[in-house]
mmCIF file of C-alpha atoms in Angstrom:
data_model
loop_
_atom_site.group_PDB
_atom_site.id
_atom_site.type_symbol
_atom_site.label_atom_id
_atom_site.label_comp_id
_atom_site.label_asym_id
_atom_site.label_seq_id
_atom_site.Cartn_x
_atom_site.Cartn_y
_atom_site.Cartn_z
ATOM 1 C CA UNK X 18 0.000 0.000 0.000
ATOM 2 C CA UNK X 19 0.869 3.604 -0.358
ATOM 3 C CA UNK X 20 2.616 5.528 2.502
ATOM 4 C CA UNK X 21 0.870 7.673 4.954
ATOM 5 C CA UNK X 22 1.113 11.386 3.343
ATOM 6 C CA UNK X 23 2.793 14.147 5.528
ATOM 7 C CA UNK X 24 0.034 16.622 4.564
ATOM 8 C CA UNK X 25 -2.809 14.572 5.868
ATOM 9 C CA UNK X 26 -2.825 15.720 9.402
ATOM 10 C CA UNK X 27 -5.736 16.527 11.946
ATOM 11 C CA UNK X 28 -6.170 17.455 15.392
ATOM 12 C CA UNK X 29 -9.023 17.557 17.105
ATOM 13 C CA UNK X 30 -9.161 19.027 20.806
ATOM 14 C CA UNK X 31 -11.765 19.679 23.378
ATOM 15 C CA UNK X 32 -12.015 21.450 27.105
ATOM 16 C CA UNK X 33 -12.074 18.269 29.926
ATOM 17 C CA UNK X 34 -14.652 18.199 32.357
ATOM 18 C CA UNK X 35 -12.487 16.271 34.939
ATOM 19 C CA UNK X 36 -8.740 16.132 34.965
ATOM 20 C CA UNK X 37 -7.688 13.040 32.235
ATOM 21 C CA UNK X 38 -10.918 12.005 31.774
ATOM 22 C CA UNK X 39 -10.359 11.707 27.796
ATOM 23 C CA UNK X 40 -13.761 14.076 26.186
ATOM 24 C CA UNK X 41 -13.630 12.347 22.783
ATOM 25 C CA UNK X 42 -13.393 14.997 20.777
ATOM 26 C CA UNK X 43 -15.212 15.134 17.391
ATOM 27 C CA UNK X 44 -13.833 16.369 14.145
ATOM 28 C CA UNK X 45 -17.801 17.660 13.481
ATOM 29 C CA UNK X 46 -17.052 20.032 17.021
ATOM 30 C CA UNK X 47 -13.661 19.827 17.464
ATOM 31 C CA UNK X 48 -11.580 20.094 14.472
ATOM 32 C CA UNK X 49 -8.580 22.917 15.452
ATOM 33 C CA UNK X 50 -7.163 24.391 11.790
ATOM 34 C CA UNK X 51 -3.616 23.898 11.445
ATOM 35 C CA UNK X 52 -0.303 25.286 10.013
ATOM 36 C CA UNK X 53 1.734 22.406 11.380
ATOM 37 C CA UNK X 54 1.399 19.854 13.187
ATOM 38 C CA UNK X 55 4.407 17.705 15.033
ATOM 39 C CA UNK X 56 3.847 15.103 17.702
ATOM 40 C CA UNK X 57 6.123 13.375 19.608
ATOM 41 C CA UNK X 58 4.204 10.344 20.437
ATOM 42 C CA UNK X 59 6.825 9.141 23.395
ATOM 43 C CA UNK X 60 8.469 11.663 24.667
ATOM 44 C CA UNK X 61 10.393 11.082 28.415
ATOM 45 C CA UNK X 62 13.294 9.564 29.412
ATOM 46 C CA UNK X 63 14.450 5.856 28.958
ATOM 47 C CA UNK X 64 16.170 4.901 32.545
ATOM 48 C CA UNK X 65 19.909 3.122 32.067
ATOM 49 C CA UNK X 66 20.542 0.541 33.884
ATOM 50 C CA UNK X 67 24.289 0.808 34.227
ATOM 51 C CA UNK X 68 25.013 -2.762 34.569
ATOM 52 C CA UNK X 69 28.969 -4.281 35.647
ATOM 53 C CA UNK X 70 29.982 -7.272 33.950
ATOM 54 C CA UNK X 71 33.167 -9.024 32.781
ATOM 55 C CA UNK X 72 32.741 -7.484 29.389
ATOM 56 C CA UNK X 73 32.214 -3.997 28.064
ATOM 57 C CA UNK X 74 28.689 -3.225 25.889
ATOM 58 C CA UNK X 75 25.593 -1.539 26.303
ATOM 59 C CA UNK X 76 23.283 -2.008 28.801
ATOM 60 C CA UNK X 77 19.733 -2.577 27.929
ATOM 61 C CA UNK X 78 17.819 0.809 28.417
ATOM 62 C CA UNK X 79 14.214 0.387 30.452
ATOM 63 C CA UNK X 80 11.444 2.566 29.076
ATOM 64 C CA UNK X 81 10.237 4.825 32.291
ATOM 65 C CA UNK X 82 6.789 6.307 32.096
ATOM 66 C CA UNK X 83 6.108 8.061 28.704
ATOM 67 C CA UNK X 84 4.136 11.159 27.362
ATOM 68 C CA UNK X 85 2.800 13.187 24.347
ATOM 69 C CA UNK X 86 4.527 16.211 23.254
ATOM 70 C CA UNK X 87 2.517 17.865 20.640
ATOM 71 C CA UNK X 88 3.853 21.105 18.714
ATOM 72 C CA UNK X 89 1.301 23.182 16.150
ATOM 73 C CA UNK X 90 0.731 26.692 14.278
ATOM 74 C CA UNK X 91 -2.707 27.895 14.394
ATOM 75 C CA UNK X 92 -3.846 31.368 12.838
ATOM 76 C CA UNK X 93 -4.686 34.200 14.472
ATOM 77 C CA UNK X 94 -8.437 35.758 13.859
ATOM 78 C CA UNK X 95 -11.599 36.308 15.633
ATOM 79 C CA UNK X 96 -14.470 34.732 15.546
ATOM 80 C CA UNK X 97 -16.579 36.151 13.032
ATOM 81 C CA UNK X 98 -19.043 37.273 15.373
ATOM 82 C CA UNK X 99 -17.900 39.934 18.346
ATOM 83 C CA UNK X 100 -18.957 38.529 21.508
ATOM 84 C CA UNK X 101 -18.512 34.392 20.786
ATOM 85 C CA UNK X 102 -15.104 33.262 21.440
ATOM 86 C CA UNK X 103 -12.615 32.043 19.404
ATOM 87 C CA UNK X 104 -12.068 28.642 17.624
ATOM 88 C CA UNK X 105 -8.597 28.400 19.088
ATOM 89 C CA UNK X 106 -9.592 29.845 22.380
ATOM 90 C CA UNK X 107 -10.248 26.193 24.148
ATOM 91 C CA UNK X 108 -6.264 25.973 23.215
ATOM 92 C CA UNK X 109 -5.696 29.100 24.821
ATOM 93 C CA UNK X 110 -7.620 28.247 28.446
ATOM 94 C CA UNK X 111 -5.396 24.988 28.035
ATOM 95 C CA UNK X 112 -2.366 27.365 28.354
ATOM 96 C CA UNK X 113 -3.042 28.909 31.804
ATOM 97 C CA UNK X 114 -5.907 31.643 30.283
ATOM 98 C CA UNK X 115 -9.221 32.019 31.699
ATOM 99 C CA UNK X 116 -12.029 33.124 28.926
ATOM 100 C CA UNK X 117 -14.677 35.692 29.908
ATOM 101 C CA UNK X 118 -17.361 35.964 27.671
ATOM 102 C CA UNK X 119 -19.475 39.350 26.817
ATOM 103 C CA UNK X 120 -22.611 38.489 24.866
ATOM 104 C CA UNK X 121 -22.709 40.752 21.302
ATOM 105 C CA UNK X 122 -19.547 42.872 22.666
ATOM 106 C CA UNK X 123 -16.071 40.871 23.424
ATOM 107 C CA UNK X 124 -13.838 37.845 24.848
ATOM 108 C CA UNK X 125 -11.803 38.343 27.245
ATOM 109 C CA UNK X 126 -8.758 35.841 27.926
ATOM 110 C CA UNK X 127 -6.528 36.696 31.358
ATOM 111 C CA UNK X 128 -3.250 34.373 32.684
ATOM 112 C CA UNK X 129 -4.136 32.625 36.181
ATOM 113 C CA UNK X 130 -2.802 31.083 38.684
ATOM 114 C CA UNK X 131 -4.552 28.142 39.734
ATOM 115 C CA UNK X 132 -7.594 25.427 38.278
ATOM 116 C CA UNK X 133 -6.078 25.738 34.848
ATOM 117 C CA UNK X 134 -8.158 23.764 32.403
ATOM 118 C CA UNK X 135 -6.982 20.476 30.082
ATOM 119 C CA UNK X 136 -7.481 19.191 27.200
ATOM 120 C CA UNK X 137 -8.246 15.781 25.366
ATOM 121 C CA UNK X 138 -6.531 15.783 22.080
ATOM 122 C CA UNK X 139 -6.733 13.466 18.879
ATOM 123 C CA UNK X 140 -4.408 13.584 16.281
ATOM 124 C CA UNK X 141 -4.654 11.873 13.057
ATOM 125 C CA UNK X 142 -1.203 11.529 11.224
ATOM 126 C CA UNK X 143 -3.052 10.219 8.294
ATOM 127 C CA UNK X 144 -3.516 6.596 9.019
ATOM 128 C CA UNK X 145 -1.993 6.847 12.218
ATOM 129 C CA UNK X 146 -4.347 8.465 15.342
ATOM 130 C CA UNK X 147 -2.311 9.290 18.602
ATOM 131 C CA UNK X 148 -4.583 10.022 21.886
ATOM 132 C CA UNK X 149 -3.704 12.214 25.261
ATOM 133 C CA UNK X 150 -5.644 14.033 28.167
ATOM 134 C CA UNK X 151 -4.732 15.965 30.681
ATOM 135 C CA UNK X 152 -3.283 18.334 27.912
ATOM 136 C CA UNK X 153 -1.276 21.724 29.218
ATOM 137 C CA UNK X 154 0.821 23.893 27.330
ATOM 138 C CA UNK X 155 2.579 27.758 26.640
ATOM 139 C CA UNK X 156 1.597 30.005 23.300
ATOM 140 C CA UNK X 157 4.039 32.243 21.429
ATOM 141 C CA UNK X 158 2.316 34.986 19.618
ATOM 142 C CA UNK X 159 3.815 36.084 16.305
ATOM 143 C CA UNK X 160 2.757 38.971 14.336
ATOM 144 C CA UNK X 161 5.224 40.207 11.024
ATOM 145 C CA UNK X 162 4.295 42.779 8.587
ATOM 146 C CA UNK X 163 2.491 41.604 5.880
ATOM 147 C CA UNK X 164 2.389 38.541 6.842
ATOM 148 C CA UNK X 165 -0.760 35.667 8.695
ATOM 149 C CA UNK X 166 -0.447 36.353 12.403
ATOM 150 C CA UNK X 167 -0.256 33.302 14.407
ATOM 151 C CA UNK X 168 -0.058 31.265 17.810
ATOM 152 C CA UNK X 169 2.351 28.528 17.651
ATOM 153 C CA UNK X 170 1.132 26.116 20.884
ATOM 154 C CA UNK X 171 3.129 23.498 22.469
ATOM 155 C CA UNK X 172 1.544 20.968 24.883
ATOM 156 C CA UNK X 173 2.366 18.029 27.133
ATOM 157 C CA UNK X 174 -0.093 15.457 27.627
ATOM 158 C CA UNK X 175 -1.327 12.103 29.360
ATOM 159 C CA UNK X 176 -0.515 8.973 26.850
ATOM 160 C CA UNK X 177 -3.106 7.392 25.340
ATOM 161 C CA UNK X 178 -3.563 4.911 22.739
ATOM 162 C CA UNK X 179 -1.717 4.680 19.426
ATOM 163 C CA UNK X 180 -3.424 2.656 16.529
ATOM 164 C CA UNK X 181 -4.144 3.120 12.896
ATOM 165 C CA UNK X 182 -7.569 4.330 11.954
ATOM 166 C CA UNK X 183 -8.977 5.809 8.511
ATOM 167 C CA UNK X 184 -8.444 9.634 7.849
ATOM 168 C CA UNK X 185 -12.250 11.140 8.961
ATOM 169 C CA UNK X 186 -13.586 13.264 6.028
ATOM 170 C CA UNK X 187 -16.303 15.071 8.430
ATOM 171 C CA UNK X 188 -13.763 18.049 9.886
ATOM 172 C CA UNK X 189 -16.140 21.214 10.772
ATOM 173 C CA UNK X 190 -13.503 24.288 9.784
ATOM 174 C CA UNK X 191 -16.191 26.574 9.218
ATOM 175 C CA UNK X 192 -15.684 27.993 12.724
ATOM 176 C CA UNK X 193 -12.336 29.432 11.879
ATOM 177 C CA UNK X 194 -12.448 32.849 10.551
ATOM 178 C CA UNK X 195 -9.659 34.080 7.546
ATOM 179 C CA UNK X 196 -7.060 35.688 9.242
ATOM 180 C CA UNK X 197 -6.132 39.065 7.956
ATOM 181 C CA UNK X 198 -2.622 40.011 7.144
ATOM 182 C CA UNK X 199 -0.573 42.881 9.265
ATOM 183 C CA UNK X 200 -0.604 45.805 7.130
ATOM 184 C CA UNK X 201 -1.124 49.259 7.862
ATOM 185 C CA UNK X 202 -4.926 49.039 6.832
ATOM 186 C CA UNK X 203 -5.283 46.148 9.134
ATOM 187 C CA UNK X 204 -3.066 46.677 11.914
ATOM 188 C CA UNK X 205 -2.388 49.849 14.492
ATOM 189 C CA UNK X 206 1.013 51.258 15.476
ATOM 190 C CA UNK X 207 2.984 49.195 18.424
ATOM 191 C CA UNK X 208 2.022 51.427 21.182
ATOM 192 C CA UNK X 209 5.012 51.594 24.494
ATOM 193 C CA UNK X 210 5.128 53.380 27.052
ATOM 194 C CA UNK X 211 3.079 55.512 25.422
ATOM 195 C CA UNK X 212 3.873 56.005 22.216
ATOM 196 C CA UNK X 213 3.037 54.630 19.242
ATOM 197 C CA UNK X 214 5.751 53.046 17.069
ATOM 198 C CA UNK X 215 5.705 51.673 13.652
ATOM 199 C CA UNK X 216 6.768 47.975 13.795
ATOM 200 C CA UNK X 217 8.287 45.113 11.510
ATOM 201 C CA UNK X 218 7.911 42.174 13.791
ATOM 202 C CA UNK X 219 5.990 41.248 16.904
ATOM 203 C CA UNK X 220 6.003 38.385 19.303
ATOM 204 C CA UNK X 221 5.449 37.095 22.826
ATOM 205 C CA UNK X 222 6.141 33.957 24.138
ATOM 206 C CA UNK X 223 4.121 33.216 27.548
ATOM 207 C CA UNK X 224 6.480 31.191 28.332
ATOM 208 C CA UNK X 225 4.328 28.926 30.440
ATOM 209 C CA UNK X 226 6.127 26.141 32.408
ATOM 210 C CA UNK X 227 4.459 22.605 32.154
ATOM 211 C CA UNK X 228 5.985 19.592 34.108
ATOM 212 C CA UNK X 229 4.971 15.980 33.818
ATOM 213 C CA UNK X 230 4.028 15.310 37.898
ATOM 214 C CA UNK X 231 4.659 11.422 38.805
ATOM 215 C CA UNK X 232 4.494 10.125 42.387
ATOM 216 C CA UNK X 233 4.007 6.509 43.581
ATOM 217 C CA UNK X 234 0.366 6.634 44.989
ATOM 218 C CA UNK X 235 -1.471 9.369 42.820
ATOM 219 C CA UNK X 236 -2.342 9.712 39.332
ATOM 220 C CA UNK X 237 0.048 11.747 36.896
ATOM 221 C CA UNK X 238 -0.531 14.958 36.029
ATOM 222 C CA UNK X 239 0.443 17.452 33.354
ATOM 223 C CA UNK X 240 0.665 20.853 36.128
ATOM 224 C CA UNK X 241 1.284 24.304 34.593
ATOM 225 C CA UNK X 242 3.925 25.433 37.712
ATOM 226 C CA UNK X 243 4.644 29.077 36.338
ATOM 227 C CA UNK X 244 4.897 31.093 33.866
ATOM 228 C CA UNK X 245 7.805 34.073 32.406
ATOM 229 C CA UNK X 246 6.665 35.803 29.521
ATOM 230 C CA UNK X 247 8.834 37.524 27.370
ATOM 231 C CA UNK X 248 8.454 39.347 23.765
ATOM 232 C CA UNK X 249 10.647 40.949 21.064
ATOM 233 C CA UNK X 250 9.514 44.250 19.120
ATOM 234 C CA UNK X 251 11.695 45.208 15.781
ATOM 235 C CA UNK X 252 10.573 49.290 15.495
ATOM 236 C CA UNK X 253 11.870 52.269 13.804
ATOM 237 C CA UNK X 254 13.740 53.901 15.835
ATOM 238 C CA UNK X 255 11.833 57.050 17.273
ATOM 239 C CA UNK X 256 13.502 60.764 18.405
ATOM 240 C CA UNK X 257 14.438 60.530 21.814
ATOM 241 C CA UNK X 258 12.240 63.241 22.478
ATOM 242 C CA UNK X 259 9.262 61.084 21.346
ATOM 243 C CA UNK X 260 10.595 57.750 23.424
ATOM 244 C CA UNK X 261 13.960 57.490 24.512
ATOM 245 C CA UNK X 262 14.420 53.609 24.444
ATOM 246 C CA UNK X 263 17.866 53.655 25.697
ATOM 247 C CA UNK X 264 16.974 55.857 29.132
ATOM 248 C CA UNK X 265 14.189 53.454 29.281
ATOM 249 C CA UNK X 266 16.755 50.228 28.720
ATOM 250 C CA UNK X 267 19.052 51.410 31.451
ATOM 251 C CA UNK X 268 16.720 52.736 34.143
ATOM 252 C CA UNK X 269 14.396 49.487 33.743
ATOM 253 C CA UNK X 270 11.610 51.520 33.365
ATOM 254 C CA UNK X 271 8.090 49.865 32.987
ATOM 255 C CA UNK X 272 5.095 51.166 30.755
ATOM 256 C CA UNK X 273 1.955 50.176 29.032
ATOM 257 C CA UNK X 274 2.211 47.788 25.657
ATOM 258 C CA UNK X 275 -1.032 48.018 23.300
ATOM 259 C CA UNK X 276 -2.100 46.630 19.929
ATOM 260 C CA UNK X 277 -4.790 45.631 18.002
ATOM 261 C CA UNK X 278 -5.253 43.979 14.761
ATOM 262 C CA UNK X 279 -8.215 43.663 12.668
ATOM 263 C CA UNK X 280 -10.985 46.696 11.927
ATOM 264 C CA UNK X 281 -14.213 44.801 11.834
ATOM 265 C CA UNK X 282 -16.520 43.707 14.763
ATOM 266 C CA UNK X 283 -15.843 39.998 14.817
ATOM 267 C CA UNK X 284 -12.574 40.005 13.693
ATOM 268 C CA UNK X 285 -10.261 42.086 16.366
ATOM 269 C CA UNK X 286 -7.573 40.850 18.334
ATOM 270 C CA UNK X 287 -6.137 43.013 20.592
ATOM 271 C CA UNK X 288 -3.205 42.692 23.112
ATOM 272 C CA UNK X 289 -2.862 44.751 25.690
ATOM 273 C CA UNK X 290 0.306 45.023 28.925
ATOM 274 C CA UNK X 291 0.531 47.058 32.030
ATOM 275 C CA UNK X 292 4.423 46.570 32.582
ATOM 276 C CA UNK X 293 6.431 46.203 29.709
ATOM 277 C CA UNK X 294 10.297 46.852 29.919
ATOM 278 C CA UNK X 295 12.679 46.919 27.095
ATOM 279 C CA UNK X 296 16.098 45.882 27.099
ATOM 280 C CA UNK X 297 18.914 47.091 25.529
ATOM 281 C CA UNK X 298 17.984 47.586 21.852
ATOM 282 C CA UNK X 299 20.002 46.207 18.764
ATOM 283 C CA UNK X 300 20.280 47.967 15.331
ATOM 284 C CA UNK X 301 18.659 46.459 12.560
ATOM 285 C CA UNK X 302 18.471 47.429 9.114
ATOM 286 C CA UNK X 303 14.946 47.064 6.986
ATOM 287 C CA UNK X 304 15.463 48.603 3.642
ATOM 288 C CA UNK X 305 18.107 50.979 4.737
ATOM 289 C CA UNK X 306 15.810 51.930 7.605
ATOM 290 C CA UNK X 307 17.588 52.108 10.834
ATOM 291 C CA UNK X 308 15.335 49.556 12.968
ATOM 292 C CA UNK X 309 15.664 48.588 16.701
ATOM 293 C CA UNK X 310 15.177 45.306 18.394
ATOM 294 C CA UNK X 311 13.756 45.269 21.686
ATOM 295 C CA UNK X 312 13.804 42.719 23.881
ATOM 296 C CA UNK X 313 10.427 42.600 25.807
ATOM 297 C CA UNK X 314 9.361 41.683 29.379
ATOM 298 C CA UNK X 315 5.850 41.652 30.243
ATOM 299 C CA UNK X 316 5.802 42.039 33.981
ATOM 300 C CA UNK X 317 1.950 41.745 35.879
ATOM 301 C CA UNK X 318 0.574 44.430 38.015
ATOM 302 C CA UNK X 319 -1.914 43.634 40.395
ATOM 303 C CA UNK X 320 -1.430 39.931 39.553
ATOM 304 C CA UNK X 321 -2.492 37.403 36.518
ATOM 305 C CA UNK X 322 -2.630 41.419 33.987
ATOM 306 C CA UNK X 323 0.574 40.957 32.156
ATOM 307 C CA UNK X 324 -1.062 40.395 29.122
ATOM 308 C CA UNK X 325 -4.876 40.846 28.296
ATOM 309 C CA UNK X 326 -5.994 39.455 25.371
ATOM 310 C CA UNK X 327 -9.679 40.880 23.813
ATOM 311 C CA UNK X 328 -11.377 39.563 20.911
ATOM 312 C CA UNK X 329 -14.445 41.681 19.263
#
């Protein structure tokens, strides 16, 4: 027979009610629209034995307890309709977020710090399906000039089954909106510390820690135990007068980050900071345009704030 074909991939992912209890997710409900997809279907550590004999030679490696590792680009859009969340945001409470509906207005998606939600996730490799709960992960947000925005998720997860099953032909994408491309029509200035700044790139990395939790006497776990999120901004550089980036670089100064993409209700994503710093910035060159790199830390205020993310 023929071989399984790289560009037949699915994934199919759905909120958990209880911790590992696998949801069955659909590809009618549940289908998440991918960029790429990579899954590493055994991921943890083999434990070495380290056996003494007469002889030299290998000693026979024991498999310890095993995990999914699952690695995929998803588009960034809203909805279609201001008010109902996201297709990708039952990815995004999976990553430490908690979503806060408004009926007809806006969703709201906030970091936290405790009862973080899971995921049961299918993938279909073609001929090959791969199953895990418990699902937990980080998002890195990536915005370039005139280019698709997108989220590019990484999760750990429970192991489940591996077995080969036909390709479903059923997958619902009609939730996912077409992105729009950052472009000056579509996109506002990089507004920091107050001032708005015309950008090249854009990204932030939450940077949210997941662990694989195994003790003798309780179930595992997939626990999110922190999180450090960090960004990079490539800008022109402004007049000092208008933002001095180096003063701000060297007397760790912290100020408000803003921007939103999209124009039309249903299809606005905006991100939003209350203690950005910059660090030193690096000259670039874009065209012959004397650009700056900035590296970004997104510090909280009042506590799980650092970064706001509203879609309307």
């Amino acid at each position: 027979m023929a071989g399984f074909k790289m560009r037949r991939r699915l994934v199919l992912a759905t909120i958990e009610a209880a911790y590992g209890d696998d949801e069955a997710p659909t590809p009618e409900a549940n289908a998440i629209l991918t960029r790429t997809v990579q899954v590493t279907p055994l991921a943890g550590d083999d434990i070495e034995r380290n056996l003494l004999r007469a002889y030299y030679g290998n000693s026979q490696s024991i498999a310890g307890e095993k995990h999914v590792e699952l690695t995929m680009e998803v588009e960034l859009a809203g909805s279609g309709t201001a008010g109902d969340a996201p297709a990708w945001g039952v990815l995004l409470r999976a990553c430490g977020f908690a979503e806060t509906e408004e009926a007809g207005t806006e969703v709201v998606y906030n970091p936290i710090t405790d009862s973080e939600e899971s995921i049961s996730c299918w993938i279909h490799r073609d001929g090959v399906l791969h199953k895990f709960t418990g699902g937990r992960g980080s998002v890195r947000f990536n915005l370039g000039v005139n280019n698709i925005p997108f989220m590019t998720f990484t999760f750990l997860g429970l192991l489940g089954t591996i077995s080969n099953e036909n390709m479903p032909t059923t997958a619902d994408y009609s939730p996912w909106t077409a992105p729009l491309p950052v472009t000056n029509a579509n996109t506002t200035p990089l507004t920091l510390h107050g001032a708005d700044l015309s950008f090249s790139e854009f990204t932030l990395d939450m940077a949210v820690e997941t662990v694989k939790h195994m003790v003798v006497g309780d179930s595992s776990s997939i626990l999110i135990v922190d999180r450090a999120p960090s960004g990079t901004a490539v800008v022109e550089e402004p007049d000092l007068a208008t933002l001095n980036l180096y003063n701000k670089a060297r007397d760790a100064s912290l100020g408000n980050l803003a921007l939103a993409h999209g124009t039309v209700a249903g299809n606005i994503v905006e991100f939003a900071a209350p203690k950005i710093g910059n660090g030193s910035p690096t000259e670039q060159d874009l065209n012959g345009v004397q650009m700056l790199s900035l590296p970004l830390t997104i510090n909280p205020d009042a506590g799980n704030d650092e970064l706001v993310i509203t879609v309307k």
